[in-house]
mmCIF file of C-alpha atoms in Angstrom:
data_model
loop_
_atom_site.group_PDB
_atom_site.id
_atom_site.type_symbol
_atom_site.label_atom_id
_atom_site.label_comp_id
_atom_site.label_asym_id
_atom_site.label_seq_id
_atom_site.Cartn_x
_atom_site.Cartn_y
_atom_site.Cartn_z
ATOM 1 C CA THR A 30 -62.723 31.871 30.803
ATOM 2 C CA THR A 31 -61.159 28.558 30.274
ATOM 3 C CA ILE A 32 -60.697 26.379 27.219
ATOM 4 C CA TRP A 33 -59.507 22.739 26.987
ATOM 5 C CA SER A 34 -58.330 20.441 24.394
ATOM 6 C CA SER A 35 -58.272 16.982 25.757
ATOM 7 C CA THR A 36 -60.278 14.744 28.061
ATOM 8 C CA TYR A 37 -59.452 11.798 30.188
ATOM 9 C CA PRO A 38 -61.823 9.658 32.425
ATOM 10 C CA VAL A 39 -60.059 9.288 35.790
ATOM 11 C CA PRO A 40 -60.266 5.800 37.370
ATOM 12 C CA SER A 41 -60.890 5.446 41.086
ATOM 13 C CA GLU A 42 -57.272 4.475 41.898
ATOM 14 C CA PRO A 43 -55.145 6.040 39.123
ATOM 15 C CA GLN A 44 -51.433 5.101 39.057
ATOM 16 C CA GLN A 45 -50.889 8.332 36.890
ATOM 17 C CA ILE A 46 -53.206 10.795 35.316
ATOM 18 C CA PRO A 47 -52.471 11.652 31.741
ATOM 19 C CA VAL A 48 -54.077 14.567 29.722
ATOM 20 C CA GLY A 49 -55.871 12.080 27.701
ATOM 21 C CA ARG A 50 -57.095 12.239 24.098
ATOM 22 C CA PRO A 51 -58.118 15.170 22.230
ATOM 23 C CA ILE A 52 -61.736 16.522 22.261
ATOM 24 C CA ALA A 53 -63.816 16.739 19.143
ATOM 25 C CA ASN A 54 -62.553 18.883 16.143
ATOM 26 C CA THR A 55 -59.088 18.958 17.925
ATOM 27 C CA GLN A 56 -55.821 17.245 16.915
ATOM 28 C CA MET A 57 -52.819 16.826 19.238
ATOM 29 C CA TYR A 58 -49.384 15.975 18.033
ATOM 30 C CA VAL A 59 -46.151 15.091 19.779
ATOM 31 C CA VAL A 60 -43.132 16.302 17.522
ATOM 32 C CA ASP A 61 -39.378 16.705 17.619
ATOM 33 C CA HIS A 62 -37.388 19.835 16.819
ATOM 34 C CA ASN A 63 -38.134 19.596 13.119
ATOM 35 C CA VAL A 64 -42.000 19.324 13.807
ATOM 36 C CA GLN A 65 -41.979 15.748 12.727
ATOM 37 C CA PRO A 66 -44.169 13.103 14.848
ATOM 38 C CA VAL A 67 -42.226 10.940 17.176
ATOM 39 C CA ALA A 68 -42.840 7.329 17.988
ATOM 40 C CA VAL A 69 -45.129 6.083 20.939
ATOM 41 C CA GLY A 70 -43.156 6.537 24.225
ATOM 42 C CA VAL A 71 -40.714 9.157 22.918
ATOM 43 C CA THR A 72 -40.712 12.532 24.585
ATOM 44 C CA GLY A 73 -41.145 15.725 22.256
ATOM 45 C CA GLU A 74 -43.082 18.827 22.166
ATOM 46 C CA LEU A 75 -47.075 18.806 22.384
ATOM 47 C CA LEU A 76 -48.703 20.716 19.428
ATOM 48 C CA ILE A 77 -52.441 21.419 19.191
ATOM 49 C CA GLY A 78 -54.517 22.060 15.995
ATOM 50 C CA GLY A 79 -58.158 22.274 15.176
ATOM 51 C CA ALA A 80 -61.085 24.504 15.767
ATOM 52 C CA GLY A 81 -59.786 25.725 19.221
ATOM 53 C CA VAL A 82 -56.525 27.236 17.867
ATOM 54 C CA ALA A 83 -56.592 31.108 18.278
ATOM 55 C CA ARG A 84 -55.449 33.682 15.761
ATOM 56 C CA GLY A 85 -52.606 34.827 17.935
ATOM 57 C CA TYR A 86 -51.416 37.025 20.931
ATOM 58 C CA LEU A 87 -53.098 40.589 20.736
ATOM 59 C CA GLY A 88 -50.479 43.109 19.896
ATOM 60 C CA ARG A 89 -47.663 40.638 20.332
ATOM 61 C CA PRO A 90 -46.673 39.810 16.729
ATOM 62 C CA GLU A 91 -43.284 38.302 17.657
ATOM 63 C CA LEU A 92 -44.668 35.812 20.151
ATOM 64 C CA THR A 93 -47.532 34.993 17.858
ATOM 65 C CA ALA A 94 -44.859 33.980 15.145
ATOM 66 C CA GLU A 95 -42.912 31.793 17.786
ATOM 67 C CA LYS A 96 -45.999 29.894 19.051
ATOM 68 C CA PHE A 97 -48.406 29.673 16.166
ATOM 69 C CA VAL A 98 -46.798 27.811 13.389
ATOM 70 C CA PRO A 99 -47.730 26.348 9.988
ATOM 71 C CA SER A 100 -49.097 22.958 10.049
ATOM 72 C CA PRO A 101 -47.342 20.152 7.980
ATOM 73 C CA PHE A 102 -50.385 17.809 8.814
ATOM 74 C CA ALA A 103 -53.395 17.858 6.450
ATOM 75 C CA ALA A 104 -55.559 16.555 9.324
ATOM 76 C CA SER A 105 -55.038 19.406 11.571
ATOM 77 C CA GLY A 106 -58.164 21.146 10.586
ATOM 78 C CA THR A 107 -56.372 24.492 10.243
ATOM 79 C CA ASN A 108 -53.342 25.726 8.558
ATOM 80 C CA ARG A 109 -51.731 26.504 11.930
ATOM 81 C CA LEU A 110 -50.680 24.636 14.955
ATOM 82 C CA TYR A 111 -50.082 26.094 18.603
ATOM 83 C CA ARG A 112 -46.833 25.200 20.183
ATOM 84 C CA THR A 113 -47.675 24.588 23.865
ATOM 85 C CA GLY A 114 -43.924 24.402 25.090
ATOM 86 C CA ASP A 115 -45.178 21.196 27.130
ATOM 87 C CA LEU A 116 -43.028 18.043 26.910
ATOM 88 C CA ALA A 117 -45.299 15.023 26.283
ATOM 89 C CA ARG A 118 -45.366 11.451 24.991
ATOM 90 C CA PHE A 119 -47.960 9.109 23.652
ATOM 91 C CA LEU A 120 -48.807 6.114 25.897
ATOM 92 C CA PRO A 121 -49.350 2.701 24.243
ATOM 93 C CA ASP A 122 -53.116 3.126 25.008
ATOM 94 C CA GLY A 123 -53.245 6.312 22.888
ATOM 95 C CA ASN A 124 -53.435 8.738 25.740
ATOM 96 C CA ILE A 125 -51.040 11.571 26.086
ATOM 97 C CA GLU A 126 -48.695 12.044 29.117
ATOM 98 C CA LEU A 127 -47.277 15.448 30.109
ATOM 99 C CA LEU A 128 -43.643 15.552 31.425
ATOM 100 C CA GLY A 129 -42.995 19.167 32.139
ATOM 101 C CA ARG A 130 -41.855 22.132 30.359
ATOM 102 C CA ILE A 131 -39.326 22.648 27.568
ATOM 103 C CA ASP A 132 -37.826 25.524 29.555
ATOM 104 C CA HIS A 133 -36.989 23.015 32.216
ATOM 105 C CA GLN A 134 -34.421 21.294 30.065
ATOM 106 C CA VAL A 135 -30.774 21.266 31.126
ATOM 107 C CA LYS A 136 -27.590 19.839 29.748
ATOM 108 C CA ILE A 137 -25.917 17.116 32.042
ATOM 109 C CA ARG A 138 -22.509 15.645 31.009
ATOM 110 C CA GLY A 139 -23.329 16.311 27.325
ATOM 111 C CA HIS A 140 -26.813 15.107 27.279
ATOM 112 C CA ARG A 141 -30.032 17.037 27.185
ATOM 113 C CA VAL A 142 -32.093 16.186 30.080
ATOM 114 C CA GLU A 143 -35.769 16.833 30.647
ATOM 115 C CA LEU A 144 -36.285 17.433 34.245
ATOM 116 C CA GLY A 145 -40.117 16.708 33.940
ATOM 117 C CA GLU A 146 -39.326 13.129 32.821
ATOM 118 C CA ILE A 147 -37.270 12.420 36.004
ATOM 119 C CA GLU A 148 -40.087 14.000 38.057
ATOM 120 C CA THR A 149 -42.554 11.761 36.479
ATOM 121 C CA ARG A 150 -40.655 8.623 37.113
ATOM 122 C CA LEU A 151 -40.163 9.602 40.932
ATOM 123 C CA ASN A 152 -43.910 10.415 41.197
ATOM 124 C CA GLU A 153 -44.803 7.023 40.205
ATOM 125 C CA HIS A 154 -43.157 5.695 43.426
ATOM 126 C CA PRO A 155 -45.719 4.809 45.922
ATOM 127 C CA THR A 156 -43.992 6.652 48.812
ATOM 128 C CA VAL A 157 -43.828 9.981 46.877
ATOM 129 C CA SER A 158 -46.527 12.659 46.881
ATOM 130 C CA ASP A 159 -44.891 15.093 44.572
ATOM 131 C CA SER A 160 -41.279 15.996 43.407
ATOM 132 C CA VAL A 161 -39.320 18.686 41.786
ATOM 133 C CA VAL A 162 -35.871 18.061 40.046
ATOM 134 C CA VAL A 163 -33.569 21.052 39.554
ATOM 135 C CA ALA A 164 -29.923 21.509 38.265
ATOM 136 C CA HIS A 165 -27.514 22.897 40.896
ATOM 137 C CA GLU A 166 -24.231 24.477 39.628
ATOM 138 C CA THR A 167 -21.317 23.080 41.306
ATOM 139 C CA GLY A 168 -17.486 23.843 40.949
ATOM 140 C CA GLU A 169 -15.834 24.122 37.633
ATOM 141 C CA GLY A 170 -19.032 24.460 35.780
ATOM 142 C CA HIS A 171 -20.517 21.063 36.688
ATOM 143 C CA LYS A 172 -24.243 20.639 37.008
ATOM 144 C CA GLN A 173 -25.737 18.324 39.609
ATOM 145 C CA LEU A 174 -29.191 17.068 39.529
ATOM 146 C CA VAL A 175 -31.146 17.257 43.004
ATOM 147 C CA ALA A 176 -34.615 16.003 43.388
ATOM 148 C CA TYR A 177 -36.772 17.641 46.074
ATOM 149 C CA VAL A 178 -39.235 15.249 47.382
ATOM 150 C CA ILE A 179 -42.512 15.502 49.378
ATOM 151 C CA PRO A 180 -43.107 12.043 50.663
ATOM 152 C CA ARG A 181 -46.707 10.795 51.253
ATOM 153 C CA LYS A 182 -47.822 10.952 54.707
ATOM 154 C CA GLY A 183 -46.469 8.399 57.121
ATOM 155 C CA GLU A 184 -43.947 7.342 54.448
ATOM 156 C CA LYS A 185 -40.033 7.571 54.723
ATOM 157 C CA PRO A 186 -38.398 6.625 51.673
ATOM 158 C CA ALA A 187 -34.734 6.231 51.378
ATOM 159 C CA PRO A 188 -32.597 8.251 48.879
ATOM 160 C CA ASN A 189 -31.017 5.154 47.575
ATOM 161 C CA GLN A 190 -34.374 3.526 47.132
ATOM 162 C CA LEU A 191 -35.752 6.275 45.045
ATOM 163 C CA ARG A 192 -32.508 6.474 42.896
ATOM 164 C CA ARG A 193 -32.806 2.725 42.149
ATOM 165 C CA TYR A 194 -36.427 3.114 41.346
ATOM 166 C CA ALA A 195 -35.617 5.867 38.820
ATOM 167 C CA GLY A 196 -32.703 3.905 37.413
ATOM 168 C CA GLU A 197 -35.139 1.034 36.279
ATOM 169 C CA LYS A 198 -36.318 3.392 33.461
ATOM 170 C CA LEU A 199 -33.832 6.178 33.226
ATOM 171 C CA PRO A 200 -30.147 6.298 31.999
ATOM 172 C CA ASP A 201 -27.547 7.141 34.865
ATOM 173 C CA TYR A 202 -26.999 10.741 33.669
ATOM 174 C CA MET A 203 -30.615 11.368 34.516
ATOM 175 C CA LEU A 204 -30.370 10.094 37.946
ATOM 176 C CA PRO A 205 -30.555 12.710 40.977
ATOM 177 C CA SER A 206 -27.161 12.889 42.627
ATOM 178 C CA LYS A 207 -28.966 13.934 45.842
ATOM 179 C CA VAL A 208 -32.493 13.488 47.128
ATOM 180 C CA VAL A 209 -33.650 16.163 49.624
ATOM 181 C CA PHE A 210 -36.961 15.730 51.511
ATOM 182 C CA LEU A 211 -39.310 18.646 52.078
ATOM 183 C CA ALA A 212 -42.640 19.292 53.794
ATOM 184 C CA ALA A 213 -43.750 21.723 51.062
ATOM 185 C CA PHE A 214 -42.242 23.422 47.949
ATOM 186 C CA PRO A 215 -41.692 27.087 47.959
ATOM 187 C CA GLN A 216 -44.271 29.065 45.801
ATOM 188 C CA THR A 217 -44.275 32.197 43.741
ATOM 189 C CA PRO A 218 -47.045 34.994 44.313
ATOM 190 C CA ASN A 219 -49.144 33.094 41.651
ATOM 191 C CA ARG A 220 -48.943 29.909 43.961
ATOM 192 C CA LYS A 221 -46.778 28.044 41.489
ATOM 193 C CA ILE A 222 -43.770 26.027 42.497
ATOM 194 C CA ASP A 223 -40.804 28.446 42.597
ATOM 195 C CA ARG A 224 -38.065 26.584 40.967
ATOM 196 C CA LYS A 225 -35.638 29.478 41.191
ATOM 197 C CA ALA A 226 -35.980 29.433 44.937
ATOM 198 C CA LEU A 227 -35.248 25.535 45.075
ATOM 199 C CA ALA A 228 -32.296 26.202 42.590
ATOM 200 C CA ALA A 229 -30.968 28.839 44.949
ATOM 201 C CA MET A 230 -31.187 26.479 48.068
ATOM 202 C CA GLU A 231 -27.995 24.680 49.349
ATOM 203 C CA PRO A 232 -28.963 21.015 48.879
ATOM 204 C CA GLY A 233 -26.444 19.822 51.626
ATOM 205 C CA GLU A 234 -26.326 16.183 52.199
ATOM 206 C CA GLY A 235 -29.934 15.218 51.626
ATOM 207 C CA THR A 236 -31.158 12.718 54.033
ATOM 208 C CA PRO A 237 -28.505 10.240 55.149
ATOM 209 C CA GLU A 238 -29.120 6.596 55.394
ATOM 210 C CA HIS A 239 -26.616 5.898 58.015
ATOM 211 C CA GLU A 240 -24.919 7.544 60.931
ATOM 212 C CA TYR A 241 -21.840 9.628 60.154
ATOM 213 C CA ASP A 242 -18.726 7.602 60.745
ATOM 214 C CA PRO A 243 -15.597 9.795 60.380
ATOM 215 C CA PRO A 244 -12.447 8.448 58.417
ATOM 216 C CA GLY A 245 -10.115 6.327 60.224
ATOM 217 C CA THR A 246 -6.923 5.570 58.305
ATOM 218 C CA ALA A 247 -4.631 8.162 56.793
ATOM 219 C CA VAL A 248 -5.712 7.092 53.453
ATOM 220 C CA GLU A 249 -9.367 7.431 54.270
ATOM 221 C CA THR A 250 -8.965 11.006 55.864
ATOM 222 C CA ALA A 251 -7.112 12.236 52.689
ATOM 223 C CA MET A 252 -9.619 10.700 50.448
ATOM 224 C CA ALA A 253 -12.569 12.056 52.305
ATOM 225 C CA GLU A 254 -11.177 15.599 52.309
ATOM 226 C CA TYR A 255 -10.575 15.263 48.484
ATOM 227 C CA TRP A 256 -14.088 14.049 47.988
ATOM 228 C CA ARG A 257 -15.591 17.039 50.090
ATOM 229 C CA GLU A 258 -13.527 19.348 47.814
ATOM 230 C CA LEU A 259 -14.435 17.506 44.500
ATOM 231 C CA LEU A 260 -18.226 17.084 45.264
ATOM 232 C CA THR A 261 -18.688 20.318 47.162
ATOM 233 C CA VAL A 262 -20.301 18.649 50.263
ATOM 234 C CA PRO A 263 -20.024 19.755 53.754
ATOM 235 C CA ARG A 264 -18.507 16.547 55.029
ATOM 236 C CA VAL A 265 -17.559 12.927 53.953
ATOM 237 C CA GLY A 266 -17.629 9.809 56.172
ATOM 238 C CA ARG A 267 -15.997 6.613 55.617
ATOM 239 C CA HIS A 268 -19.290 4.854 54.410
ATOM 240 C CA ASP A 269 -20.456 7.574 52.225
ATOM 241 C CA ASN A 270 -20.993 6.458 48.719
ATOM 242 C CA PHE A 271 -19.046 8.470 45.950
ATOM 243 C CA PHE A 272 -22.098 8.405 43.291
ATOM 244 C CA GLU A 273 -24.739 9.068 46.061
ATOM 245 C CA LEU A 274 -22.822 12.311 47.011
ATOM 246 C CA GLY A 275 -23.067 13.547 43.333
ATOM 247 C CA GLY A 276 -20.073 11.759 41.635
ATOM 248 C CA ASP A 277 -20.381 10.649 38.026
ATOM 249 C CA SER A 278 -18.119 9.020 35.474
ATOM 250 C CA LEU A 279 -16.359 12.253 34.635
ATOM 251 C CA LEU A 280 -15.722 13.237 38.440
ATOM 252 C CA ALA A 281 -14.385 9.668 38.858
ATOM 253 C CA LEU A 282 -11.598 10.326 36.215
ATOM 254 C CA HIS A 283 -10.606 13.185 38.371
ATOM 255 C CA LEU A 284 -10.499 10.942 41.396
ATOM 256 C CA ALA A 285 -8.404 8.205 39.561
ATOM 257 C CA ALA A 286 -5.977 10.941 38.561
ATOM 258 C CA TRP A 287 -5.776 12.196 42.210
ATOM 259 C CA VAL A 288 -5.024 8.586 43.366
ATOM 260 C CA ARG A 289 -2.526 8.192 40.731
ATOM 261 C CA ASP A 290 -0.673 11.322 41.794
ATOM 262 C CA GLN A 291 -1.167 10.793 45.559
ATOM 263 C CA TYR A 292 -0.325 6.991 45.884
ATOM 264 C CA GLU A 293 1.342 6.101 42.436
ATOM 265 C CA VAL A 294 -1.585 3.589 42.034
ATOM 266 C CA ASP A 295 -3.203 3.158 38.591
ATOM 267 C CA LEU A 296 -6.864 2.650 39.752
ATOM 268 C CA PRO A 297 -9.316 1.365 37.216
ATOM 269 C CA LEU A 298 -12.631 2.959 37.096
ATOM 270 C CA ARG A 299 -14.034 -0.527 37.601
ATOM 271 C CA SER A 300 -12.565 -0.411 41.207
ATOM 272 C CA LEU A 301 -14.487 2.674 42.049
ATOM 273 C CA PHE A 302 -17.832 1.100 40.945
ATOM 274 C CA GLU A 303 -16.889 -2.053 42.925
ATOM 275 C CA HIS A 304 -15.749 -0.035 45.999
ATOM 276 C CA PRO A 305 -17.743 3.256 45.853
ATOM 277 C CA THR A 306 -17.325 4.107 49.737
ATOM 278 C CA VAL A 307 -14.230 5.853 51.289
ATOM 279 C CA ALA A 308 -13.593 2.804 53.311
ATOM 280 C CA GLY A 309 -13.905 0.363 50.468
ATOM 281 C CA LEU A 310 -11.777 2.484 48.113
ATOM 282 C CA ALA A 311 -9.246 3.200 50.764
ATOM 283 C CA ALA A 312 -8.773 -0.420 51.393
ATOM 284 C CA GLU A 313 -8.466 -1.216 47.625
ATOM 285 C CA ILE A 314 -5.647 1.426 47.387
ATOM 286 C CA GLU A 315 -3.792 0.155 50.426
ATOM 287 C CA ALA A 316 -4.028 -3.250 48.935
ATOM 288 C CA ARG A 317 -2.601 -2.208 45.578
ATOM 289 C CA THR A 318 0.039 0.014 47.303
ATOM 290 C CA TRP A 319 1.210 -3.074 49.595
ATOM 291 C CA SER A 320 1.281 -5.484 46.638
ATOM 292 C CA ALA A 321 3.312 -3.065 44.562
ATOM 293 C CA ALA A 322 5.892 -2.495 47.484
ATOM 294 C CA ALA A 323 6.084 -6.213 48.474
ATOM 295 C CA PRO A 324 9.532 -7.700 48.044
ATOM 296 C CA PRO A 325 10.009 -10.186 45.328
ATOM 297 C CA ARG A 326 9.401 -13.779 46.189
ATOM 298 C CA LEU A 327 12.363 -16.108 46.840
ATOM 299 C CA ALA A 328 12.370 -19.319 44.837
ATOM 300 C CA ALA A 329 11.706 -22.489 46.825
ATOM 301 C CA ALA A 330 14.564 -24.777 47.603
ATOM 302 C CA ALA A 331 13.169 -27.474 45.107
ATOM 303 C CA ASP A 332 13.311 -24.745 42.348
ATOM 304 C CA ARG A 333 17.016 -23.749 42.998
ATOM 305 C CA GLU A 334 19.904 -24.715 40.697
ATOM 306 C CA GLU A 335 23.340 -25.344 42.179
ATOM 307 C CA VAL A 336 26.163 -23.566 40.161
ATOM 308 C CA GLU A 337 30.077 -24.201 40.799
ATOM 309 C CA ILE A 338 31.900 -20.954 41.203
#
């Protein structure tokens, strides 16, 4: 037996498929943590009211109390609402779009991140068939977002391309540090995506956009080795990008402190954003080191003053 609460007429070539609008005698609400409605476009939990709301879970009073809550809305048709646990938002046309599950929320750099919202954005890219985003634990308690992507047949999207596309609508702390392409996702015995299996995978380097080019100078070699340890990646080439390997503003502070300790150079964070590769940043450090060590300029003859002794 199946039940449903909403309907949506699917067009011939849909860009995305929302769950639509509630059916007759049913109400759907998108609310915040205080069970208050959120604005159009804002993500919240989807609650359902109306004639289809059940009395509860058989023999499970604790779960019933958690999922079936008093309704603060007079129009709900019942005195209770069902908490779906789904993240959703109202679209401008009145339809509701699902964005994932509440239990797929993680905290990244102090921000609560809804993984389903990132997946929804990636799936809107014309080269992407499906995606799953998981949070991988890295060294020192840091979490790193990794996007596992199944490309559409015949397509080969570049990781940078997908990150830039996601960044058009998402803040930087929601952008995947790595993009890994797969032919299929691992599944549970119930044929659902096995997120635990993905989280246990070693993301490695993802799919590089360039051939590996080893560090050349002594500064490049030292920096590549430090990046490898800091970002927990197998290897770092001279053209690898700090942020594409999983770096963020917090790790950039660690890098700036390392540069100060190793080369006695105060490197502003702006320099890392302007020169995010090993080669670029090494050249910047060498230039600043040379400038600091250069002898003072002698005054030109015309600027000299004769003094009798």
